[in-house]
Coordinates of C-alpha atoms in Angstrom, one line a residue:
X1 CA -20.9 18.4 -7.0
X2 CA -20.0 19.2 -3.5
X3 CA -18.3 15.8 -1.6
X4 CA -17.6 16.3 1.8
X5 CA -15.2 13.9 3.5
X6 CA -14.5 12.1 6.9
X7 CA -11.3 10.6 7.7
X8 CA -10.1 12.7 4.6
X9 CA -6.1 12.4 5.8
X10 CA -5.9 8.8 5.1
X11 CA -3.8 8.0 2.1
X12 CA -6.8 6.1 -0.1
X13 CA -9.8 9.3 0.8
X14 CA -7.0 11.9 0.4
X15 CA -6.3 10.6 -3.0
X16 CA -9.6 10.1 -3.6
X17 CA -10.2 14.3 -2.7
X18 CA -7.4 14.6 -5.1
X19 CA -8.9 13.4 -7.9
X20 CA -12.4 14.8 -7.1
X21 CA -10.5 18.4 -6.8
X22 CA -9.6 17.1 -10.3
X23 CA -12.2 16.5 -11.4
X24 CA -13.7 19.7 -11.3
X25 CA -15.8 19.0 -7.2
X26 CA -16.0 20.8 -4.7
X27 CA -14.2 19.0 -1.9
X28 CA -14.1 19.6 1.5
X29 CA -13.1 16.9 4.5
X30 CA -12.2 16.3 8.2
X31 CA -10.3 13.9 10.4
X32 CA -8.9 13.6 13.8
X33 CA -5.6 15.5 14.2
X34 CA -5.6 16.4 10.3
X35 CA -1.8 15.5 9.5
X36 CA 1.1 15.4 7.0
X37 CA 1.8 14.8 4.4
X38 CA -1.6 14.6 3.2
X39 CA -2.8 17.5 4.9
X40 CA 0.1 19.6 3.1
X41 CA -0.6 17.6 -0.3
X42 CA -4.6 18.2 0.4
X43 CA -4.3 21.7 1.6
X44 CA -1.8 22.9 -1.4
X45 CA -5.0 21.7 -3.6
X46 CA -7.1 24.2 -1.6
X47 CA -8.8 21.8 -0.5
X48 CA -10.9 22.8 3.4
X49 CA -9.7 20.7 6.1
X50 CA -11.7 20.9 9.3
X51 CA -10.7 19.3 12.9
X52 CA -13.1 16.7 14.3
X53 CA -16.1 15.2 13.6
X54 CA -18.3 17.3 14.7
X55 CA -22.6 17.6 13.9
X56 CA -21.8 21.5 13.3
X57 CA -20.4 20.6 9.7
X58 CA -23.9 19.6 8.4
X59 CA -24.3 22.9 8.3
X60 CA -21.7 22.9 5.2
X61 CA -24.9 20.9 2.9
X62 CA -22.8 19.1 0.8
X63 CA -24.6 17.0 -1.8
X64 CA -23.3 13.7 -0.6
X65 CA -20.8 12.8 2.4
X66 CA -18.3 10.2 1.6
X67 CA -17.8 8.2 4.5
X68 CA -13.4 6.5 5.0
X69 CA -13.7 3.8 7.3
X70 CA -12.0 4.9 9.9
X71 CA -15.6 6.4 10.9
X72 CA -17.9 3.8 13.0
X73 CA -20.6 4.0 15.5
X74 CA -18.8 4.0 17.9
X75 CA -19.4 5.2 21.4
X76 CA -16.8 7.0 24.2
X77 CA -16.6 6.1 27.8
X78 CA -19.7 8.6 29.0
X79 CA -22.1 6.7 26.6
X80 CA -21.9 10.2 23.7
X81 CA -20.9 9.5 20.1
X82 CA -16.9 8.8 18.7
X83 CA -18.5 10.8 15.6
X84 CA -21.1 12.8 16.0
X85 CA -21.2 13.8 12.5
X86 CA -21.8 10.9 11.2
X87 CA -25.0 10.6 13.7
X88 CA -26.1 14.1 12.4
X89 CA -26.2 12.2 8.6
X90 CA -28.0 9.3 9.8
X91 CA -30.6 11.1 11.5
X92 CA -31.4 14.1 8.8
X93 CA -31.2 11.5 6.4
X94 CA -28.7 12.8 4.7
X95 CA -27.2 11.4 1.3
X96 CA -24.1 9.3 2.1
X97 CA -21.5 6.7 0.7
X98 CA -18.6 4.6 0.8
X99 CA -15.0 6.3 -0.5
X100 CA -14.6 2.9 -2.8
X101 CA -18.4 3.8 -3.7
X102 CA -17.7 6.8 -5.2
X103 CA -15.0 6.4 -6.8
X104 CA -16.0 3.8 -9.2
X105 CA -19.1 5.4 -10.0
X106 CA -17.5 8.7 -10.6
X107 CA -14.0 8.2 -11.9
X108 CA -12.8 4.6 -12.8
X109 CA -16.3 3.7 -14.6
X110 CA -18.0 7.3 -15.4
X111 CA -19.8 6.8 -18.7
X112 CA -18.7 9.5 -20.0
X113 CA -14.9 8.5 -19.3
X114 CA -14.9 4.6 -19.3
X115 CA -11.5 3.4 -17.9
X116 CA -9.5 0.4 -18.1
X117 CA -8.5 -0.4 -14.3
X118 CA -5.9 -2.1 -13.3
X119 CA -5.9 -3.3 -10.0
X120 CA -2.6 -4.6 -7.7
X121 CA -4.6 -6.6 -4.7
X122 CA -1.7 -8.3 -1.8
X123 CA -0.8 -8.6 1.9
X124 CA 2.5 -6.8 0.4
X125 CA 4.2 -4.5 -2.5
X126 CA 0.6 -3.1 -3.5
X127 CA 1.9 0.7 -3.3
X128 CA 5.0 -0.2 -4.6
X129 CA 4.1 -2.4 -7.4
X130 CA 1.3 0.5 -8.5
X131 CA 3.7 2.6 -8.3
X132 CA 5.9 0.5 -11.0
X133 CA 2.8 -0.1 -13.2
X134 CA 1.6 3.6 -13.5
X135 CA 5.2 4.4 -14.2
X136 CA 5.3 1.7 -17.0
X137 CA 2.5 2.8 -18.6
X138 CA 3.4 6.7 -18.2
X139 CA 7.0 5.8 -19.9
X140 CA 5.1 4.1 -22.5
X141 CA 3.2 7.0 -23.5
X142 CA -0.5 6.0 -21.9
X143 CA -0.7 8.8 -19.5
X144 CA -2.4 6.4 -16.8
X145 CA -4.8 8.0 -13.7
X146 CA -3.4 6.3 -10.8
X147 CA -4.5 6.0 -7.1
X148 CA -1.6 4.6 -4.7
X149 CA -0.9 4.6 -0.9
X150 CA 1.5 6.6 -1.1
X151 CA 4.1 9.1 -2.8
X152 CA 5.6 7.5 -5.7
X153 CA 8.8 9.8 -6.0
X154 CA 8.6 9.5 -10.5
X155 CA 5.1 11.5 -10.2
X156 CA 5.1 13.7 -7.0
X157 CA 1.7 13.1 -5.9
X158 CA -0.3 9.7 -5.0
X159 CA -3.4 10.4 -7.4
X160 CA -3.8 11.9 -11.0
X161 CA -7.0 11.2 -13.3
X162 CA -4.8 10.8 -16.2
X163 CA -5.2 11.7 -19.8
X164 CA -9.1 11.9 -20.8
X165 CA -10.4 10.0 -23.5
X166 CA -12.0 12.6 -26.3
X167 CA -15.6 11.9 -27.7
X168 CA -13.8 9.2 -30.4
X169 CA -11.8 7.3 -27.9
X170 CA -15.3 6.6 -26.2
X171 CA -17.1 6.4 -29.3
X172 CA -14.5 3.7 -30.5
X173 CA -14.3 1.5 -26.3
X174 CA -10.9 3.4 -26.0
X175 CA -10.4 3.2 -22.1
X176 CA -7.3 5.6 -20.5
X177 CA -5.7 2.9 -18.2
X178 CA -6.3 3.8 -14.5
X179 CA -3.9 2.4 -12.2
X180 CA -5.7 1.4 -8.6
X181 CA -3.6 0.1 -5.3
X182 CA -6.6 -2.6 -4.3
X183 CA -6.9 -2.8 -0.9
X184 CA -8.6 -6.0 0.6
X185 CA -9.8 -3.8 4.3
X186 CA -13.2 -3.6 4.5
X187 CA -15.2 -0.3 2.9
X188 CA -17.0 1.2 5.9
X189 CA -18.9 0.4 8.9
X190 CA -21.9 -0.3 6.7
X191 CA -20.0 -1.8 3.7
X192 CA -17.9 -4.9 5.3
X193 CA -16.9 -6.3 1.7
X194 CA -13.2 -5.5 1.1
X195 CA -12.3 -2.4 -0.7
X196 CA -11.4 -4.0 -4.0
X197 CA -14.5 -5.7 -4.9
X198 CA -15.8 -1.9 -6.2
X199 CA -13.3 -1.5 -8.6
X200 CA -14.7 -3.9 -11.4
X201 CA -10.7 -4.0 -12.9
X202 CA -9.9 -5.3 -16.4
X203 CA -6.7 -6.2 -15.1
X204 CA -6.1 -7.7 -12.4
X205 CA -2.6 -8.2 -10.0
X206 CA -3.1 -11.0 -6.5
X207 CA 0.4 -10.1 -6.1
X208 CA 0.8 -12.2 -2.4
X209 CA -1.4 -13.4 0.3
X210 CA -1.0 -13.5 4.2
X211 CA -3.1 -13.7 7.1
X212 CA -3.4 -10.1 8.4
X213 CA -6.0 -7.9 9.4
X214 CA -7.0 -10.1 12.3
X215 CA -9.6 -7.2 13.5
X216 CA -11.9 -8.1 10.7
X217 CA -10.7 -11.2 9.5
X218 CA -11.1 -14.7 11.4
X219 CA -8.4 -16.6 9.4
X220 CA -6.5 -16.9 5.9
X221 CA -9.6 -18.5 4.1
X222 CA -12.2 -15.0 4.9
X223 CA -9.1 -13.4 3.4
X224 CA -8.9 -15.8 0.4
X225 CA -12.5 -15.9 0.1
X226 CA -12.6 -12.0 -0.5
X227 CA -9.9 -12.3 -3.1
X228 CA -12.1 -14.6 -5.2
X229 CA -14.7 -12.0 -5.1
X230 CA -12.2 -9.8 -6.9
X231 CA -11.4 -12.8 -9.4
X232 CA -15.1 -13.0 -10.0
X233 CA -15.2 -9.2 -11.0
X234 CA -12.7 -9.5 -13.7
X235 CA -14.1 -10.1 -17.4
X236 CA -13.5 -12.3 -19.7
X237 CA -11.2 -10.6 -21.9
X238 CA -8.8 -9.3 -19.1
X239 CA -6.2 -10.8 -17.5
X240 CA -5.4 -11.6 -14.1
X241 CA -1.8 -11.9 -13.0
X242 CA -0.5 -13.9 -9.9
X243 CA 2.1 -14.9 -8.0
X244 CA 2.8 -18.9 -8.8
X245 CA 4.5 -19.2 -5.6
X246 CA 2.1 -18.3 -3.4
X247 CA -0.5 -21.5 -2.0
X248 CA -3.3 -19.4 -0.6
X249 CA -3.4 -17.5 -4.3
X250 CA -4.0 -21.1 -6.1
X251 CA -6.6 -22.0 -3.5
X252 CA -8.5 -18.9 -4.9
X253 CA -8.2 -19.9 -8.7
X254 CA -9.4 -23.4 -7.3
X255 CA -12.6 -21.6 -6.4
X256 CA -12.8 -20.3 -10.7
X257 CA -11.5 -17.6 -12.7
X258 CA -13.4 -16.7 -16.4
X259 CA -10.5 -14.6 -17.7
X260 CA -6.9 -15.0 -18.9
X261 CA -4.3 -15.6 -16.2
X262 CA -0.7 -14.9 -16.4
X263 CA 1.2 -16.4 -13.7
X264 CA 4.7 -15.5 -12.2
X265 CA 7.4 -16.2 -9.9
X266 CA 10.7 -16.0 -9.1
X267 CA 12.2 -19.0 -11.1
X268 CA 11.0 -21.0 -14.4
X269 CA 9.7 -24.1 -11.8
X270 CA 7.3 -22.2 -10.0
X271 CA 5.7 -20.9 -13.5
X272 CA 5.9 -24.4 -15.0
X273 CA 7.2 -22.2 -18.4
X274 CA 4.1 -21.1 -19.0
X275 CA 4.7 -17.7 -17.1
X276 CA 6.6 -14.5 -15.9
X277 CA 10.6 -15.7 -14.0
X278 CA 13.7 -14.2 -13.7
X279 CA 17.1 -14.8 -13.8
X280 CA 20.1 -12.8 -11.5
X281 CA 19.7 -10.6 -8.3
X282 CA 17.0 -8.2 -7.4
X283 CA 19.1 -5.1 -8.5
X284 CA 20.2 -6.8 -12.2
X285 CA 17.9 -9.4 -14.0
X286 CA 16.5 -11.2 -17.1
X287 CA 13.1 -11.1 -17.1
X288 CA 11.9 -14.4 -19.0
X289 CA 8.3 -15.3 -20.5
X290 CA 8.3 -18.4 -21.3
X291 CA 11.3 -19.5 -20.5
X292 CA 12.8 -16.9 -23.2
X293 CA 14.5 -13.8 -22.1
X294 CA 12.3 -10.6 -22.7
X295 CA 13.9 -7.4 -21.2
X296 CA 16.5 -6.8 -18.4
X297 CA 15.6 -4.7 -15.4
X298 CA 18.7 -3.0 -13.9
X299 CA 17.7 -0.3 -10.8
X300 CA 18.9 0.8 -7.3
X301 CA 16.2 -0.9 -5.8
X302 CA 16.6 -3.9 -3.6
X303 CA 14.9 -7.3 -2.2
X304 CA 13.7 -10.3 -4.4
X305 CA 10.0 -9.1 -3.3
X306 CA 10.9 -6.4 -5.2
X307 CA 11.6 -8.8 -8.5
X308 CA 8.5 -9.9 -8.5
X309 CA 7.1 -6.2 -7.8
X310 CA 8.1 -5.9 -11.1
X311 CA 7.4 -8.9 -12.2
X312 CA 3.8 -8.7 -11.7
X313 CA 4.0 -4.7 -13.5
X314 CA 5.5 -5.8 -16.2
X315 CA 2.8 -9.1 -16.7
X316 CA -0.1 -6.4 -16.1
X317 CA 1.6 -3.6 -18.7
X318 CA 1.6 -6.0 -21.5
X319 CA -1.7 -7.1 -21.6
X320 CA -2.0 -3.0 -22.8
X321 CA 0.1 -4.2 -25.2
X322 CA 3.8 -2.1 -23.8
X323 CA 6.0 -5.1 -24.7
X324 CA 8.1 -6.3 -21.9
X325 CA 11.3 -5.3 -22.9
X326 CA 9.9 -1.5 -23.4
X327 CA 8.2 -1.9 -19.7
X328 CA 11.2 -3.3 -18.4
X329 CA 13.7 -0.7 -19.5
X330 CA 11.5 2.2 -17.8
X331 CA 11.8 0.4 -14.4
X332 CA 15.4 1.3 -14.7
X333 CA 14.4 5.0 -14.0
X334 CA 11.7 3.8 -11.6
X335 CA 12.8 5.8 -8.3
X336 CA 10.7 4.0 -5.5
X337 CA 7.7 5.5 -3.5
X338 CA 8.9 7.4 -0.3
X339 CA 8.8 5.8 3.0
X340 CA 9.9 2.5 0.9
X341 CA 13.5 2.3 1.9
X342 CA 13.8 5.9 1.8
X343 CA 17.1 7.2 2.9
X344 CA 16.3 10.5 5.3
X345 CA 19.6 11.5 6.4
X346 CA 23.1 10.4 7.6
X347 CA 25.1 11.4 10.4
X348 CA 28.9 11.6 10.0
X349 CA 31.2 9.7 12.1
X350 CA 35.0 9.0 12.2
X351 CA 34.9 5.2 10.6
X352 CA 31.8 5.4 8.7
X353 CA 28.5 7.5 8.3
X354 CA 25.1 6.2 9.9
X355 CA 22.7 6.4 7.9
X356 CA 19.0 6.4 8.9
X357 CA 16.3 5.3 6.6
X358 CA 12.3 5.2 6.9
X359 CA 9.8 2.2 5.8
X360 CA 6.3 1.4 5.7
X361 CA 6.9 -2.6 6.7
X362 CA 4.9 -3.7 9.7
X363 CA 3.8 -7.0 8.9
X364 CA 6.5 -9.3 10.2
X365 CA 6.6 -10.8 6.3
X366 CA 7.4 -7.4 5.0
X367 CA 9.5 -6.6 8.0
X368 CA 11.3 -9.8 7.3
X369 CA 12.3 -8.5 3.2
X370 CA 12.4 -5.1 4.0
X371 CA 15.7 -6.2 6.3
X372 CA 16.6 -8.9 3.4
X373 CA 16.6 -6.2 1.1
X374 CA 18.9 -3.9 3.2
X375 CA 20.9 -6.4 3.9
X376 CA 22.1 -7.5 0.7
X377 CA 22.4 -3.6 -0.3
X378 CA 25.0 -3.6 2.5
X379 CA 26.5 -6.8 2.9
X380 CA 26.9 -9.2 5.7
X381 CA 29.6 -7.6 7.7
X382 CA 27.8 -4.0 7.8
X383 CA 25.4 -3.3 11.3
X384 CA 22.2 -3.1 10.7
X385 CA 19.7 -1.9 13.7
X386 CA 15.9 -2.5 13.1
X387 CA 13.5 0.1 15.0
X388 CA 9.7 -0.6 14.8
X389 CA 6.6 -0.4 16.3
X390 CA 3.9 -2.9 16.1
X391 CA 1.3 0.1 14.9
X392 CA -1.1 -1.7 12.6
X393 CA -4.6 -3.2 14.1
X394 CA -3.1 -6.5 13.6
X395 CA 0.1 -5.4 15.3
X396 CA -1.7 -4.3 18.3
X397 CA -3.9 -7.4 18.8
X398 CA -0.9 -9.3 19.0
X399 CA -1.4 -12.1 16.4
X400 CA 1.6 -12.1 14.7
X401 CA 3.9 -11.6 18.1
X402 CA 5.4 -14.8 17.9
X403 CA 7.0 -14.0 14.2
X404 CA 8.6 -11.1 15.1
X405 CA 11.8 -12.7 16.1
X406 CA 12.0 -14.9 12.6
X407 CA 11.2 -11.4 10.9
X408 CA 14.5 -9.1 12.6
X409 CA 17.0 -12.3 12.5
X410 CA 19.0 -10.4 9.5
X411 CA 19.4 -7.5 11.6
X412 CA 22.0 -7.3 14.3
X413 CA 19.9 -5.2 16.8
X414 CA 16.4 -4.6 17.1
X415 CA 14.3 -1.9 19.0
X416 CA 11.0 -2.2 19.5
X417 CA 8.3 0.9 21.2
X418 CA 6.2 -0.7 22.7
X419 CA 3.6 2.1 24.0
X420 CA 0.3 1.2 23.3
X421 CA 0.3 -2.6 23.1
X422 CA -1.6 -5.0 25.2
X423 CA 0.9 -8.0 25.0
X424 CA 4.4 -7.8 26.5
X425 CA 6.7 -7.0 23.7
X426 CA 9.6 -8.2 25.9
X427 CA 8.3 -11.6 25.5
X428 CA 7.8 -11.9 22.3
X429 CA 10.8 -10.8 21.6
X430 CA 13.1 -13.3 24.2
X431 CA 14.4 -15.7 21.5
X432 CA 16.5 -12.6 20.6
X433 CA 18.2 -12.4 23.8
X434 CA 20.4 -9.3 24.1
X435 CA 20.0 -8.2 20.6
X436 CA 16.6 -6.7 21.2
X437 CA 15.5 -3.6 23.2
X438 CA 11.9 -2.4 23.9
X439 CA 11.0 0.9 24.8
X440 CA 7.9 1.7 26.2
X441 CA 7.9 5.9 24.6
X442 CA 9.6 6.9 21.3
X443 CA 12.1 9.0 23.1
X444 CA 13.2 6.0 25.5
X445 CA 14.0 3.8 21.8
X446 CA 15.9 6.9 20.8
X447 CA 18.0 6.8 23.7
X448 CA 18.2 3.4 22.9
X449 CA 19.4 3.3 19.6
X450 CA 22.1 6.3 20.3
X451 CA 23.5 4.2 23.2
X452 CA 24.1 1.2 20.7
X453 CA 25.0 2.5 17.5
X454 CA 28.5 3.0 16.1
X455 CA 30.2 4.3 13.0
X456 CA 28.9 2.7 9.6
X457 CA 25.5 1.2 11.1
X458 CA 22.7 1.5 9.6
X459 CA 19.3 1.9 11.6
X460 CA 15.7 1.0 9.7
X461 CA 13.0 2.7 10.7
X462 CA 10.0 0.5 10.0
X463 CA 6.2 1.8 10.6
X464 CA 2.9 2.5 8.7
X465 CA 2.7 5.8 11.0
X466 CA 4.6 8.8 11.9
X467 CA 6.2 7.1 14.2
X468 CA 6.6 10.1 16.5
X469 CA 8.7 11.6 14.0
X470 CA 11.4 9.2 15.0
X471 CA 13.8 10.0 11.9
X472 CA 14.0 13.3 12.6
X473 CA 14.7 13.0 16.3
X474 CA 17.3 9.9 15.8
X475 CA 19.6 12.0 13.2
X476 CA 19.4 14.8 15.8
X477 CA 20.5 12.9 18.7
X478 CA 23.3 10.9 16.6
X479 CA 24.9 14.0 15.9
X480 CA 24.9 15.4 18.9

């Protein structure tokens, strides 16, 4: 089969080409100023990228075009078409589906290689904590497919279709696990239903839930509603696993579950004993199931949210049957997905290196841990500067403005680029007094952050974009 598709560069359709190349497809794709790294991951696959969307590609025939939602119908300032491509398709009539679409009926629930999906849904931790699961199962021997947003740094690539099953494995309901980052965004512009409802997992991870993505959602309870529809997808002999500390998650069992659940949290009370706790800090901990101790995670990594990361991976793993204190041993060689705290260089200085580092948080909740987490890999009396940009469509609309202060108060300074925004950052971010800077270009925060920072600090680079290609540019103008 020849798949052809647009908005390919994201990180959910470029895994998805990945797995089609796989596969043994044909796979072709475009996008608007085709980027790293997928363009490098996509293009070392040999897979065609093409610039634009334009109506000449049709000319390519491909037996279906699988359509990333980053495609709508929408139309520029002179009245003509945002994607003319995807006018071309509707208008010749053209074979056409969702990325979420596809993949289900082609990889997670082929019937020639049924799977056993395991799905990791959540405002946060859902590359992360798929990241820990697929590397659970891996260490355990499963050799799991896998689909994540992102680079986890134990396998190298964000997708892999995983060991196939032989004739007897399907014969005998033998499904190779398939590990899925379940994203509750809508599918396309013709498929509003989140992402997640196509995946039909056997196991099931509601890790946390937030308000956010206020450009499709009105409020908390569309969010929670669409998390129910997950719940309802889930069979009765699977499993789904949740965070006990989260309210909006219990509102959504309120509404029914008909499988097992397995709940956790981060201490005995919030799982009544009946589930998944731990015991110690984030970077050495019991891991307890009901109430006994069952395995001991020891790592690099830091932040409680990161606990119950693992919590939730290690809840999921078993109900494969890898026993918790196997699945808990392998995290200790669990290395983290890049862009998650990912040190990209230091700059020496008399007193103390500075050390830059680059994250995905952008939702003040995750900006909030992602600083906790630094901070108590540093200490208290270690500077830490905080440099974001409010990128994501929730960012921009300015919903979550008013937390932004709450979410940098562990951080002793905090830059924020404010180019593209149609609130006044400055504002927003008053209650910080003189600890805050806003820059309205990339190179103004630079020359920001270089004014301010001195020997031993350490400066967080927080985005879910390029950023500019601020880490490069900061540990240039540091040393200079």
């Amino acid at each position: 089969m020849h798949i052809h598709i647009l908005g390919i560069c994201g990180t959910f359709m470029g895994g998805l080409a990945a797995l089609a190349r796989e596969a043994g497809h044909k796979v072709t794709g475009c996008d608007a100023g085709v980027y790293p790294p997928m363009s490098d991951q996509l293009r070392a696959l040999g897979i065609e990228l093409i610039e634009g969307f334009g109506a000449d590609q049709m000319a390519l025939k491909p037996d279906v075009y699988v359509i990333g939602n980053v495609v709508s119908r929408a139309r520029l300032a002179d009245g003509s078409p945002k994607f003319p491509l995807m006018e071309a398709i509707l208008e010749s009539g053209a074979t056409y589906t969702s990325g979420p679409q596809w993949l289900a009926e082609h990889v997670l629930h082929h019937p020639s290689q049924p799977r056993h999906v395991l799905a990791v849904a959540g405002t946060h931790g859902k590359t992360t904590t798929t990241s820990m699961l697929a590397w659970i199962l891996q260490a355990a021997g499963l050799e799991p497919g896998f689909l994540v947003g992102g680079v986890p740094m134990n396998f190298g690539v964000s997708a892999r279709l995983g060991r196939l099953s032989s004739p007897a494995d399907v014969a005998a309901h033998k499904r190779t696990p398939f590990v899925i980052e379940a994203d509750e965004y809508d599918t396309a512009f013709f498929d509003k239903r989140s992402k997640f409802v196509h995946y039909h997992p056997r196991t099931a991870i509601l890790n946390n839930l937030e308000f956010d993505h206020a450009d499709i959602f009105d409020n908390l309870a569309a969010i929670e509603r669409q998390f129910h529809h997950l719940v309802r997808t889930v069979p009765g002999s699977g499993r789904v696993v949740v965070n006990a500390d989260e309210d909006s998650l219990q509102r959504v069992l309120d509404q029914g579950y008909w499988s097992g659940v397995a709940k956790f949290g981060v201490n005995a009370n919030a799982t009544g004993q009946e589930g998944w706790s731990v015991q110690g800090e984030p970077d050495n901990f019991t891991v307890l199931h009901h109430g006994t101790e069952v395995g001991r995670v020891q790592w690099d990594i830091t932040g409680v949210h990161n606990q119950l990361n693992a919590l939730a991976a290690i809840a999921a793993a078993e109900h494969l049957g890898v026993s918790p204190a196997q699945a808990a041993a392998s995290l200790s060689e669990f290395q983290n997905v890049r862009r998650r705290m990912e040190v990209r260089g230091t700059v020496h200085r008399a007193g103390g290196d500075i050390t830059v580092y680059d994250d995905f948080a952008h939702h003040p909740t995750a900006i909030r841990t992602t600083v906790d987490g630094l901070r108590r890999k540093v200490g208290p009396n270690a500077r830490i500067l905080a440099v974001f940009e409010p990128r994501s469509n929730t960012m921009k609309l300015g919903t979550m403005k008013s937390q932004l202060p709450w979410s940098l108060e562990d951080a002793n300074l905090a830059f924020c680029h404010s180019g593209g925004l149609d609130w006044d950052a400055v504002d927003a971010l008053s209650p910080m007094g003189a600890r805050a800077c806003v820059g309205a270009t990339v190179d103004e925060v630079i020359a920001q952050v270089v004014a301010a920072a001195q020997a031993g600090d350490h400066v967080l680079c927080m985005s879910n974009g390029g950023f500019g290609g601020i880490h490069a540019k900061l540990l240039t103008a540091l040393a200079a």
